[in-house]
XYZ file of N, CA and C in Angstrom:
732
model
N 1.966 -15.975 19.594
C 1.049 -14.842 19.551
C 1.005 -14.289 18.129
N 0.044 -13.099 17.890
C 0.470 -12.701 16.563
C -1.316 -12.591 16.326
N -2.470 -11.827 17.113
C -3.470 -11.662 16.662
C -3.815 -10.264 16.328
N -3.802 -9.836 15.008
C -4.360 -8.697 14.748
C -5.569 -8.306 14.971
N -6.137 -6.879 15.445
C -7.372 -6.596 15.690
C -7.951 -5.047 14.980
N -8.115 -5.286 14.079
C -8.508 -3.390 13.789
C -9.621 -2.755 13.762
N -10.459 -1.983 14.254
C -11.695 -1.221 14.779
C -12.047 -0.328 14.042
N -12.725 -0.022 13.350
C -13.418 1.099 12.679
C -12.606 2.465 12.129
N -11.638 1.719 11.516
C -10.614 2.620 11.261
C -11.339 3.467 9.920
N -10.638 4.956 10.302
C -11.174 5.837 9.194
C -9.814 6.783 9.067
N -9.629 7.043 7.360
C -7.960 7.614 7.236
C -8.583 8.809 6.160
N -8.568 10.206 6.303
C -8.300 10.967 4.669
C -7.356 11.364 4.426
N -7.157 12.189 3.492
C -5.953 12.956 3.300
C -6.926 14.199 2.681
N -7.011 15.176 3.305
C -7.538 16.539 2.988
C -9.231 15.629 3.138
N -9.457 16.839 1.750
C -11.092 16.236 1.730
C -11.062 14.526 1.358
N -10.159 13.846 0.470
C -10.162 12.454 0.068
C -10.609 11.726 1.382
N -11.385 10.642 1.299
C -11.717 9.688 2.250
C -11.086 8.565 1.624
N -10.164 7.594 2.158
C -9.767 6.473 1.904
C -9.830 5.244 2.406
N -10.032 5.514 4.240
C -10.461 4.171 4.529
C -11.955 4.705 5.393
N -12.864 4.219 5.209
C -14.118 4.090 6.713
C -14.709 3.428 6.915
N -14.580 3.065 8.310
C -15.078 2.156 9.133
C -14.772 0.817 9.129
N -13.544 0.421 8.598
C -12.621 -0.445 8.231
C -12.485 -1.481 9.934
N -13.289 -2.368 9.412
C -12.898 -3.686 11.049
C -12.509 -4.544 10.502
N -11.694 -5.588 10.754
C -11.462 -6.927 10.173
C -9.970 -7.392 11.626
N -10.284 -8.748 11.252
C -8.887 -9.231 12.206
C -7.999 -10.521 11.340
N -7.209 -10.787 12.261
C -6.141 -11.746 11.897
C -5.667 -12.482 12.870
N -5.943 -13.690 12.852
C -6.577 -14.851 14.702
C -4.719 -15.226 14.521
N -4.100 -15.726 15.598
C -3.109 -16.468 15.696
C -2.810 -17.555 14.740
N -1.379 -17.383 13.762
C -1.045 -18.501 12.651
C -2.433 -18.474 11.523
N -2.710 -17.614 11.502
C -3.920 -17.371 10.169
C -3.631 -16.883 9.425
N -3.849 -17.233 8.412
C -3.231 -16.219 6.722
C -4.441 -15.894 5.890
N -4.329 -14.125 6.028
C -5.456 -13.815 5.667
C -5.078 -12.902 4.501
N -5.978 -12.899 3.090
C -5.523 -12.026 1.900
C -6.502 -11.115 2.013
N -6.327 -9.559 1.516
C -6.525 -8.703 1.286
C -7.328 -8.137 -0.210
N -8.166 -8.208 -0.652
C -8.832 -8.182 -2.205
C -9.463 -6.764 -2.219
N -8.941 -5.679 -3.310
C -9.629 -4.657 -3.535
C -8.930 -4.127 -4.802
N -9.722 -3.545 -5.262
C -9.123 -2.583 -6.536
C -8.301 -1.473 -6.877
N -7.202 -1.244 -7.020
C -6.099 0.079 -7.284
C -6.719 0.717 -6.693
N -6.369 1.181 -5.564
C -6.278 2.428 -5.263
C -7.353 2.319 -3.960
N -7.953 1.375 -3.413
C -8.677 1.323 -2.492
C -8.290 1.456 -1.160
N -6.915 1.752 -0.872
C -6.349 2.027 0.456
C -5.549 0.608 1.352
N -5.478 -0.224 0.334
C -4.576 -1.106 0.910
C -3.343 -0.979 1.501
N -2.671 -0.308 0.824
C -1.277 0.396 1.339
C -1.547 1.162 2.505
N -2.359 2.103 2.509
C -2.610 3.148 3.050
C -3.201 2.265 4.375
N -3.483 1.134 4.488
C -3.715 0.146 5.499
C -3.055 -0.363 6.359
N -1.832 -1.052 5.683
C -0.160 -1.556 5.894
C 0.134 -0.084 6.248
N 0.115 1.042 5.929
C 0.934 1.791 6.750
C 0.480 2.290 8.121
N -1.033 2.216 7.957
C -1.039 2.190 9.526
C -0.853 1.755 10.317
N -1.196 0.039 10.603
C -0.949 -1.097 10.736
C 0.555 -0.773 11.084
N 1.391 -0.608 10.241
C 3.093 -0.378 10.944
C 3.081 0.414 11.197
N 1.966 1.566 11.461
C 2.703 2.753 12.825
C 3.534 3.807 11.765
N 3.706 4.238 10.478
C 4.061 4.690 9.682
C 3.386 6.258 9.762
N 2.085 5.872 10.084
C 1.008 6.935 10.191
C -0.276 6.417 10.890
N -1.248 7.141 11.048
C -1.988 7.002 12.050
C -3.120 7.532 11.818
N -3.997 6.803 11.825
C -5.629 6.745 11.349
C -6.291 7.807 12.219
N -7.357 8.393 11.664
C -8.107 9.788 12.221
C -8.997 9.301 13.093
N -9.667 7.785 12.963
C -10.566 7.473 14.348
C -9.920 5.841 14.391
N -10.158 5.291 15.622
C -10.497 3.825 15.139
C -8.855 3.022 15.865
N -9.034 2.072 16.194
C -8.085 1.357 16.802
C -7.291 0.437 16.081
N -6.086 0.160 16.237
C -5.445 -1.180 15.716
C -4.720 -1.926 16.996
N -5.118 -2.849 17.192
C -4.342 -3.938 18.799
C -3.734 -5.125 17.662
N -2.247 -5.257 18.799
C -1.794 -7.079 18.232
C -1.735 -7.276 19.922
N -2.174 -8.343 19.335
C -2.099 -9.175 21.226
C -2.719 -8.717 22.575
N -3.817 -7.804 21.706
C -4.350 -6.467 22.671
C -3.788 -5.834 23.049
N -2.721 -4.974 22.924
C -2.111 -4.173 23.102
C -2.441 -3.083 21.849
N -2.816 -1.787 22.421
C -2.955 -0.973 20.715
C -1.585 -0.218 20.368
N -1.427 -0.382 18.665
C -0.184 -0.293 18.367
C -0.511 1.244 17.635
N -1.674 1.769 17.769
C -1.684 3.028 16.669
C -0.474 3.815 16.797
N -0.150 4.476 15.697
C 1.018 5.481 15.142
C 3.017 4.403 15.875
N 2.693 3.661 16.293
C 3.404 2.529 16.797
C 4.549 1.627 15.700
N 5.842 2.119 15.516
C 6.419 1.549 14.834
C 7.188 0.167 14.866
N 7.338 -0.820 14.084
C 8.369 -1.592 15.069
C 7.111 -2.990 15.107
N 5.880 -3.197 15.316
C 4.892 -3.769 15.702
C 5.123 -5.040 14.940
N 4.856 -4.946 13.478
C 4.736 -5.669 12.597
C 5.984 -5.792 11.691
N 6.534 -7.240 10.901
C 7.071 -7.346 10.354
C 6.389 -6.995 8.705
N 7.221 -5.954 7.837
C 6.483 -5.747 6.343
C 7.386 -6.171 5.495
N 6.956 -6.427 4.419
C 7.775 -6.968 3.093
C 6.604 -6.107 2.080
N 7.328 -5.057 1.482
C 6.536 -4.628 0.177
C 6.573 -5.467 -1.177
N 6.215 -4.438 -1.975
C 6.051 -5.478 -3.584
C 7.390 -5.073 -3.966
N 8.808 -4.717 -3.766
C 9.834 -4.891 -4.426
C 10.777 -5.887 -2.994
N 11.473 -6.192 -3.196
C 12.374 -7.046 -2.381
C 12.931 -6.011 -0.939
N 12.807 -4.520 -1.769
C 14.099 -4.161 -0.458
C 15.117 -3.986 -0.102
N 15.993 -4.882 -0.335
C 17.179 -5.455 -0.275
C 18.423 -4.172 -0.109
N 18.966 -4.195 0.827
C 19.907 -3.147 1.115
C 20.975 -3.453 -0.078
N 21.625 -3.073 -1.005
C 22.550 -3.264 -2.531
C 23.903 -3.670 -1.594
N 24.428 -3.139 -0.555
C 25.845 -2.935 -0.261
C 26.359 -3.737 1.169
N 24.969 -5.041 1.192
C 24.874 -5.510 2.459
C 24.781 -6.941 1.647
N 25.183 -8.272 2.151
C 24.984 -9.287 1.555
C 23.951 -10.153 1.931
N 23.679 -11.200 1.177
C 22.242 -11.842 1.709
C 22.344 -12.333 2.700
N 23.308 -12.655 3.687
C 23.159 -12.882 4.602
C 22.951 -11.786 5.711
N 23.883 -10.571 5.780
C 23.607 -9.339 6.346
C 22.074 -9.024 6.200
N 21.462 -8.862 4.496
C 19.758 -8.334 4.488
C 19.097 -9.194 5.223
N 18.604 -10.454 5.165
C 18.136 -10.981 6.253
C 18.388 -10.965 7.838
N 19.523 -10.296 8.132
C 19.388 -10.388 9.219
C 19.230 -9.297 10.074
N 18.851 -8.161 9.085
C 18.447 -7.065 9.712
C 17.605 -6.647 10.283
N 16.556 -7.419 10.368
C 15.117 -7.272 11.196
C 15.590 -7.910 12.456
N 16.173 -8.740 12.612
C 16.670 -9.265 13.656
C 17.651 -8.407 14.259
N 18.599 -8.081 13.822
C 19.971 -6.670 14.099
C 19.336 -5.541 14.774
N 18.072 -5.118 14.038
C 17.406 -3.731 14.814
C 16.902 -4.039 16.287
N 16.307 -5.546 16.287
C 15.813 -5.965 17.836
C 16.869 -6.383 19.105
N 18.095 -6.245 18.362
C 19.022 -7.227 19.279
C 18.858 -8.481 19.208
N 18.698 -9.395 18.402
C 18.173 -10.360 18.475
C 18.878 -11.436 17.327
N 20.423 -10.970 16.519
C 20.846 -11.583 15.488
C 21.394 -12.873 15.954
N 20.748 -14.320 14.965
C 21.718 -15.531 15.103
C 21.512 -15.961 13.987
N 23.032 -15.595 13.278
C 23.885 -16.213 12.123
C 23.225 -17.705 11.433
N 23.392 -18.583 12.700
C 23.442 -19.715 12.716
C 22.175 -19.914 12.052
N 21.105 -19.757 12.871
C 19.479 -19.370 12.165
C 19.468 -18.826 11.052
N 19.802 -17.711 10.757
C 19.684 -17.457 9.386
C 20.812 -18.240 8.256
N 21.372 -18.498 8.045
C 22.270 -19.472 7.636
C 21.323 -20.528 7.073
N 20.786 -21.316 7.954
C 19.991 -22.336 8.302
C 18.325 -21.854 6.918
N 17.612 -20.983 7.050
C 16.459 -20.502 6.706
C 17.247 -20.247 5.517
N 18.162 -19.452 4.895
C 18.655 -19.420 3.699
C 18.873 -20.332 3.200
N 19.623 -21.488 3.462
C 19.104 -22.853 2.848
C 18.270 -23.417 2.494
N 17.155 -23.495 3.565
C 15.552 -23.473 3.184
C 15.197 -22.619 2.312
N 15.506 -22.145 1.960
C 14.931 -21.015 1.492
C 15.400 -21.375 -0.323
N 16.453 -22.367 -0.563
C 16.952 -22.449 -1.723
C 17.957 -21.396 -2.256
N 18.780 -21.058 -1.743
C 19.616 -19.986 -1.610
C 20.889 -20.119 -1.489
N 21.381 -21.782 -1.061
C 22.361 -22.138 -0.148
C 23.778 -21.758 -1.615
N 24.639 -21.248 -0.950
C 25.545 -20.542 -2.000
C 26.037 -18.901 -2.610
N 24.531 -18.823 -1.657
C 24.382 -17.217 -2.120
C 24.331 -16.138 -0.763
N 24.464 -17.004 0.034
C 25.167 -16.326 1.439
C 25.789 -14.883 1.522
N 26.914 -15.050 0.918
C 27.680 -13.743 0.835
C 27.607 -13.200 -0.507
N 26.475 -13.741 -1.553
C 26.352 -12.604 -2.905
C 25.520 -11.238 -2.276
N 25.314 -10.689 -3.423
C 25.168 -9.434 -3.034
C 23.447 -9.415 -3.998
N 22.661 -8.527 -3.175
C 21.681 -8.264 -4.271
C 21.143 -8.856 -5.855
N 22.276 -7.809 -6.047
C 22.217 -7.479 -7.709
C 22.708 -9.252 -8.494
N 22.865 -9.653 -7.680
C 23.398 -11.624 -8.240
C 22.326 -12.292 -8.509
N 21.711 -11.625 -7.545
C 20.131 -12.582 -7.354
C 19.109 -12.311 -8.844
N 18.355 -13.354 -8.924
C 17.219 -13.053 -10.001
C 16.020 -12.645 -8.600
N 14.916 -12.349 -9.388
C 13.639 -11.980 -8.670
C 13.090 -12.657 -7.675
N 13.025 -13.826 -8.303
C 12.251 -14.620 -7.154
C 13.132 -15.095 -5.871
N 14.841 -15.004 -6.298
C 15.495 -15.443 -5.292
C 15.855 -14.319 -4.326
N 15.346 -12.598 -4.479
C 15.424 -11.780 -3.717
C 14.050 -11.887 -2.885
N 12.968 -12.336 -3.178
C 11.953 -12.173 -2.642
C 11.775 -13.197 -1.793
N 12.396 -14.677 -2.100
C 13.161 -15.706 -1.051
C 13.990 -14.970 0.389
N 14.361 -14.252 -0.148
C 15.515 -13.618 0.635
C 14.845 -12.388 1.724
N 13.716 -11.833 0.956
C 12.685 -10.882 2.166
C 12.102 -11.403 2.585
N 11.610 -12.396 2.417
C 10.747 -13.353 3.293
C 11.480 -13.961 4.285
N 12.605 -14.641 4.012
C 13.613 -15.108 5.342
C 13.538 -13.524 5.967
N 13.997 -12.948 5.905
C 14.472 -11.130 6.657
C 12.947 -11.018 7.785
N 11.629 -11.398 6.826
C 10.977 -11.143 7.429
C 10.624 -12.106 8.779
N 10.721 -13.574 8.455
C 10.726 -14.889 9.338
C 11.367 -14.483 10.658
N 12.583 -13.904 10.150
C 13.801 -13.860 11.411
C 13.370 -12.544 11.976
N 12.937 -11.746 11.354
C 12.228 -10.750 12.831
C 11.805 -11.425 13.922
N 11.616 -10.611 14.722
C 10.678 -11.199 15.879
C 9.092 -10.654 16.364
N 8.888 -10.390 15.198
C 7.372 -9.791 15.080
C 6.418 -11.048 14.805
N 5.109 -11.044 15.285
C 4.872 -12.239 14.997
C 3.483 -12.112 14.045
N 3.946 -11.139 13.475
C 2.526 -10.701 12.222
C 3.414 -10.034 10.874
N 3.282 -10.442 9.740
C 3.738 -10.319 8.577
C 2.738 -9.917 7.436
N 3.135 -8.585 7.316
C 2.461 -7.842 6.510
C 2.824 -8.208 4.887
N 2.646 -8.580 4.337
C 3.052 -8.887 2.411
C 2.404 -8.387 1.827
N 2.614 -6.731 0.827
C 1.891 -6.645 -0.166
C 2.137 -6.519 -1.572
N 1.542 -7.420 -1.516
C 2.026 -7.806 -3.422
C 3.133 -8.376 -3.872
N 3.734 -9.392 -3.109
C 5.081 -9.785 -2.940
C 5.931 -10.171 -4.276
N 4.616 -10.806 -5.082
C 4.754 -11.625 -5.902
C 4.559 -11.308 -6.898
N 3.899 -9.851 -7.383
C 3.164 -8.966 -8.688
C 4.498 -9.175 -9.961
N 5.919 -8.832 -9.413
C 6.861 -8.584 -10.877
C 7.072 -9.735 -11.151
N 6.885 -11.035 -10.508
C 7.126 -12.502 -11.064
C 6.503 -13.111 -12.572
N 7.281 -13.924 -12.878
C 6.239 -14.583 -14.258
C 5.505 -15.438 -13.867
N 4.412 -16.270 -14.415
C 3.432 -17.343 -13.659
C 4.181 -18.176 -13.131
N 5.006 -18.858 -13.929
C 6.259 -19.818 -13.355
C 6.295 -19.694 -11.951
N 7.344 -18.598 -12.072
C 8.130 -18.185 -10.913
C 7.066 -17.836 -9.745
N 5.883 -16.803 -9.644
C 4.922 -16.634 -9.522
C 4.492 -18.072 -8.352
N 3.670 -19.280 -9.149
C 3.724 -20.481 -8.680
C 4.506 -21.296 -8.103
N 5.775 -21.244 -8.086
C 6.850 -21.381 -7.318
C 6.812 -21.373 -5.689
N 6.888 -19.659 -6.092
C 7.033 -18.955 -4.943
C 5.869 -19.189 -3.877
N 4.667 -19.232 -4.274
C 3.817 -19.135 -4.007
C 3.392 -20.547 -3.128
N 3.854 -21.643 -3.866
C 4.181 -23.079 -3.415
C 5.519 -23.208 -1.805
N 6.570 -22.692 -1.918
C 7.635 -21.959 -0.992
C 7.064 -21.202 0.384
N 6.131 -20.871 0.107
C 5.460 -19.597 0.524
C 5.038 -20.529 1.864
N 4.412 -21.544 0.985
C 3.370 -21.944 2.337
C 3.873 -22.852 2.739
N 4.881 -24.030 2.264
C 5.835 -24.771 2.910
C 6.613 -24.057 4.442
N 7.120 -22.570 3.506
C 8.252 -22.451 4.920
C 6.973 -21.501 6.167
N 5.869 -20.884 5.508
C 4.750 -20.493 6.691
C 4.307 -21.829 7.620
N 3.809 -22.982 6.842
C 3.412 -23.702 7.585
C 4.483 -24.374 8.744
N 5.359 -23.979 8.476
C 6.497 -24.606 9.445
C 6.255 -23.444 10.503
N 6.573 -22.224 9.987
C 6.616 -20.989 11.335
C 5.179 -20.541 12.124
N 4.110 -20.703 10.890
C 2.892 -20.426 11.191
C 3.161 -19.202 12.226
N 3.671 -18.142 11.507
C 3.310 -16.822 11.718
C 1.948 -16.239 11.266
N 1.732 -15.101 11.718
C 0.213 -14.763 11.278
C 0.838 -13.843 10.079
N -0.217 -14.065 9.189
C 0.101 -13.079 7.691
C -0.906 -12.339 7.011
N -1.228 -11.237 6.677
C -1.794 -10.559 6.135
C -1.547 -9.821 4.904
N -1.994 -10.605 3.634
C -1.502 -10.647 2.457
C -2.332 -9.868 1.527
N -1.594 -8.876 0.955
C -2.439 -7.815 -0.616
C -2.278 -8.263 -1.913
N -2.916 -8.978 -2.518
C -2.588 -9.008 -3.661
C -3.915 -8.744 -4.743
N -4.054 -8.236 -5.700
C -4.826 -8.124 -6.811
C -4.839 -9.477 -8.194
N -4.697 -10.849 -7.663
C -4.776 -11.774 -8.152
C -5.448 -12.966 -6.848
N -6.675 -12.889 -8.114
C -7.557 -13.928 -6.861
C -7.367 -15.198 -7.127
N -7.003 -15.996 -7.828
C -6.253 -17.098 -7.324
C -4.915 -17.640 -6.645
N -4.245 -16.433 -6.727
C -3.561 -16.386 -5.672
C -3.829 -16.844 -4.077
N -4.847 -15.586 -3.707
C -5.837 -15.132 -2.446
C -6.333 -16.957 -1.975
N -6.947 -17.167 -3.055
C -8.021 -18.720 -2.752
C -6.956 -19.890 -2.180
N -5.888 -19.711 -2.989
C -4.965 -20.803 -3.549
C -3.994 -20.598 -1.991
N -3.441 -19.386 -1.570
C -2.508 -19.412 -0.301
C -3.634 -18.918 1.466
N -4.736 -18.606 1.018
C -5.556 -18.431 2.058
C -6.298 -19.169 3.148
N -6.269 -18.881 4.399
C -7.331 -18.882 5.296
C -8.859 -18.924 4.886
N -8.417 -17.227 4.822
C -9.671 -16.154 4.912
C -9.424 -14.982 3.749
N -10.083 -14.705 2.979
C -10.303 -13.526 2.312
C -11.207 -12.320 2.533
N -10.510 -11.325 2.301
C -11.530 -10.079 2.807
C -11.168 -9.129 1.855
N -12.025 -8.822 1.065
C -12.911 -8.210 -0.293
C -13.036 -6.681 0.420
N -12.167 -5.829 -0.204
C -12.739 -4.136 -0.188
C -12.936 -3.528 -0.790
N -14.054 -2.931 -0.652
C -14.631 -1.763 -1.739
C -13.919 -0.864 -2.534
N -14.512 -0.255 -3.363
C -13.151 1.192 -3.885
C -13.581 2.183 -2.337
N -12.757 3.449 -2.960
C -12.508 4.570 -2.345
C -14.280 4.988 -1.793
N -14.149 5.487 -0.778
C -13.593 5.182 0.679
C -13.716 3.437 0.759
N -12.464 2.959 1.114
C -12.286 1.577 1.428
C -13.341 1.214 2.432
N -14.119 0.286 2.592
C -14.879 -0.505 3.780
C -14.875 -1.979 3.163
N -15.102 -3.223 4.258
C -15.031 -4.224 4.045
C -16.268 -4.842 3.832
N -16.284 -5.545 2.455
C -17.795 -5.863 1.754
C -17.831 -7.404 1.896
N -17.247 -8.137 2.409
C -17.452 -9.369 2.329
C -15.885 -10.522 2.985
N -16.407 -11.100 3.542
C -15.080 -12.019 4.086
C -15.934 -13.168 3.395
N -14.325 -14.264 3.000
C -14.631 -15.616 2.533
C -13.969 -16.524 3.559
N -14.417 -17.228 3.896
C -13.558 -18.678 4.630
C -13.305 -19.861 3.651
N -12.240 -20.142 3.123
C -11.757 -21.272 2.283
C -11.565 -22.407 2.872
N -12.210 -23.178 2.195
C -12.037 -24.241 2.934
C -10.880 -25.664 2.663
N -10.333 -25.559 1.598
C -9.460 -26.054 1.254
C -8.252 -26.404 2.632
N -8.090 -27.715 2.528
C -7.412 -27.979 3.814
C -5.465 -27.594 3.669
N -5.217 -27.797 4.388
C -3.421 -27.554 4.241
C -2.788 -28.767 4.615
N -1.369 -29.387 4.127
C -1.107 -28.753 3.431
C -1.828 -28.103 1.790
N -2.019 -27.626 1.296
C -2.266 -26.913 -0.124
C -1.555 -27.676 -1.212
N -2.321 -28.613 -2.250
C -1.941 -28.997 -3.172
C -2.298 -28.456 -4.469
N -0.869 -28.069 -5.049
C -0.978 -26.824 -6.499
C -2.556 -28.102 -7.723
N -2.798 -29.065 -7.397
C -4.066 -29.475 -8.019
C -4.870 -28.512 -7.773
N -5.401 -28.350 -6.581
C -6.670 -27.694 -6.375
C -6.612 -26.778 -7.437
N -5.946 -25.975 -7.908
C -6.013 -24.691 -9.020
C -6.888 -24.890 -9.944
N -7.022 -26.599 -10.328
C -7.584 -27.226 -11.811
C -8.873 -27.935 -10.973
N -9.288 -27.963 -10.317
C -10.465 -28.491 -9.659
C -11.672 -27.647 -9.542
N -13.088 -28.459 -9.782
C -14.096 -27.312 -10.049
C -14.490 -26.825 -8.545
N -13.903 -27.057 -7.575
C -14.751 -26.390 -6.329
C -13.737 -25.063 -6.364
N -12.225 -25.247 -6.675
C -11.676 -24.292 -6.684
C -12.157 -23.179 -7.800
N -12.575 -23.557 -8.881
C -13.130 -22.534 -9.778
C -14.685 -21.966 -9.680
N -15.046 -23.078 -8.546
C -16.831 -22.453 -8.074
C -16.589 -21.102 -7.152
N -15.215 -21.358 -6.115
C -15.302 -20.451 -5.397
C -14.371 -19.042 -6.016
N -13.871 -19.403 -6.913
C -13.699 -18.091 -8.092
C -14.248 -17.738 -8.743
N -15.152 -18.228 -9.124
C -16.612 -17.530 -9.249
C -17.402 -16.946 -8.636
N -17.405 -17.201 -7.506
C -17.966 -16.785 -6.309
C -17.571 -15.417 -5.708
N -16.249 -15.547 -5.739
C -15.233 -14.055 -5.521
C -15.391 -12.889 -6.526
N -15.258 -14.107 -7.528
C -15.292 -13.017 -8.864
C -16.589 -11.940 -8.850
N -17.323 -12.750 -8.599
C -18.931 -11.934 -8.710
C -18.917 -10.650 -7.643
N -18.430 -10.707 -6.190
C -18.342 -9.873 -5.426
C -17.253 -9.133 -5.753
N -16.205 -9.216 -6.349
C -15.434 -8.147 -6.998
C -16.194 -7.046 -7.922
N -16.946 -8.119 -8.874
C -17.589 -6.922 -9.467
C -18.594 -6.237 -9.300
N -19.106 -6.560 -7.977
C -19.766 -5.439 -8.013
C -19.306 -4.532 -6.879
N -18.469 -3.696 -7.175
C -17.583 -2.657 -6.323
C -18.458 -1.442 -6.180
């Protein structure tokens, strides 16, 4: 399971309008990116979405069930890692699992290996470089038992390197779990390069101006990046970005 559904969601804060009339979904094992400009209410999206807070009209369902003001729903990973400092990498990952009743060692053990990690079990945080903490929220997030994964901006403090890496990682260990994912990032080759589906939002008040369907098949080979259909359809994006 794992289908997001959101309805005409509308959010302010005082007089500010930030999201209206906001619909879009997220089908079972679909990975869908998120495209809008600073400050367009992406966050402010993800927090409804996790039940953090709660939109002034408008519905959010997973599995048809509606989750508004509903905590607990969705698994999130923000743009810093997270990472509890005084808990070890094996403990941080397994805390999404710990809150449900639901911890096995063995499993996570297992996904930390995958994960390229194997060794770093019982380090702590602060051992880790960047990309190997963000390895490490992504397992945390796997081993929940939520079956929708919120990511925003997972990948923003990385260097291109690392960046591409990860990003390569990303869809290896998804395509194995094929959880559903709903991804923010402000780099559109990113979006093209790990996507389904893209969905383009306006500035302030946020509304949704355009969905893309990519057609690029999976697995995802880091070529496509240098290929002209991949740079036709970044062009293509590009153009509807700008005109916000």
């Amino acid at each position: 399971m794992g289908k997001l559904q959101v309805n005409n969601l509308d959010k302010a804060f005082g007089a500010k309008s930030v999201l209206e009339n906001v619909t879009f979904s997220v089908d079972e094992g679909e990975f869908v990116s998120l495209l809008g400009p600073s400050g367009s209410g992406k966050s402010t999206l993800f927090h409804l979405i996790g039940g953090i807070s709660t939109p002034d009209t408008g519905e959010i369902y997973l599995d048809g069930k509606q989750i508004n003001g509903k905590s607990g729903a969705i698994s999130y990973t923000p743009q810093s890692p997270s990472l509890l400092p005084w808990r070890t990498i094996l403990q941080n990952v397994l805390l999404g699992a710990e809150l449900h009743g639901e911890k096995n060692e063995k499993e996570a053990v297992k996904m930390i290996r995958r994960a390229g990690l194997a060794g770093y079990e019982n380090a702590y945080p602060h051992q880790l470089s960047g990309g190997m903490k963000q390895r490490a929220a992504f397992v945390r997030s796997l081993l929940s038992p939520q079956s929708i994964i919120c990511l925003d901006e997972p990948f923003s403090a990385l260097d291109e390197f690392t960046r591409l890496e990860m990003q390569q990682w990303l869809l290896k260990i998804w395509n194995e779990h094929k959880k559903s994912i709903l991804f923010v990032t402000h780099n559109l080759e990113e979006a093209i390069y790990l996507s389904d589906r893209i969905i383009v939002l306006s500035t302030n008040p946020a509304t949704v101006k355009k969905e893309f369907n990519i057609p690029f098949t999976r697995p995802r080979d880091e070529r496509i990046l240098l290929s002209e259909e991949f740079l036709q359809w970044k062009k293509v994006i590009y153009q509807e970005l700008k005109n916000y």
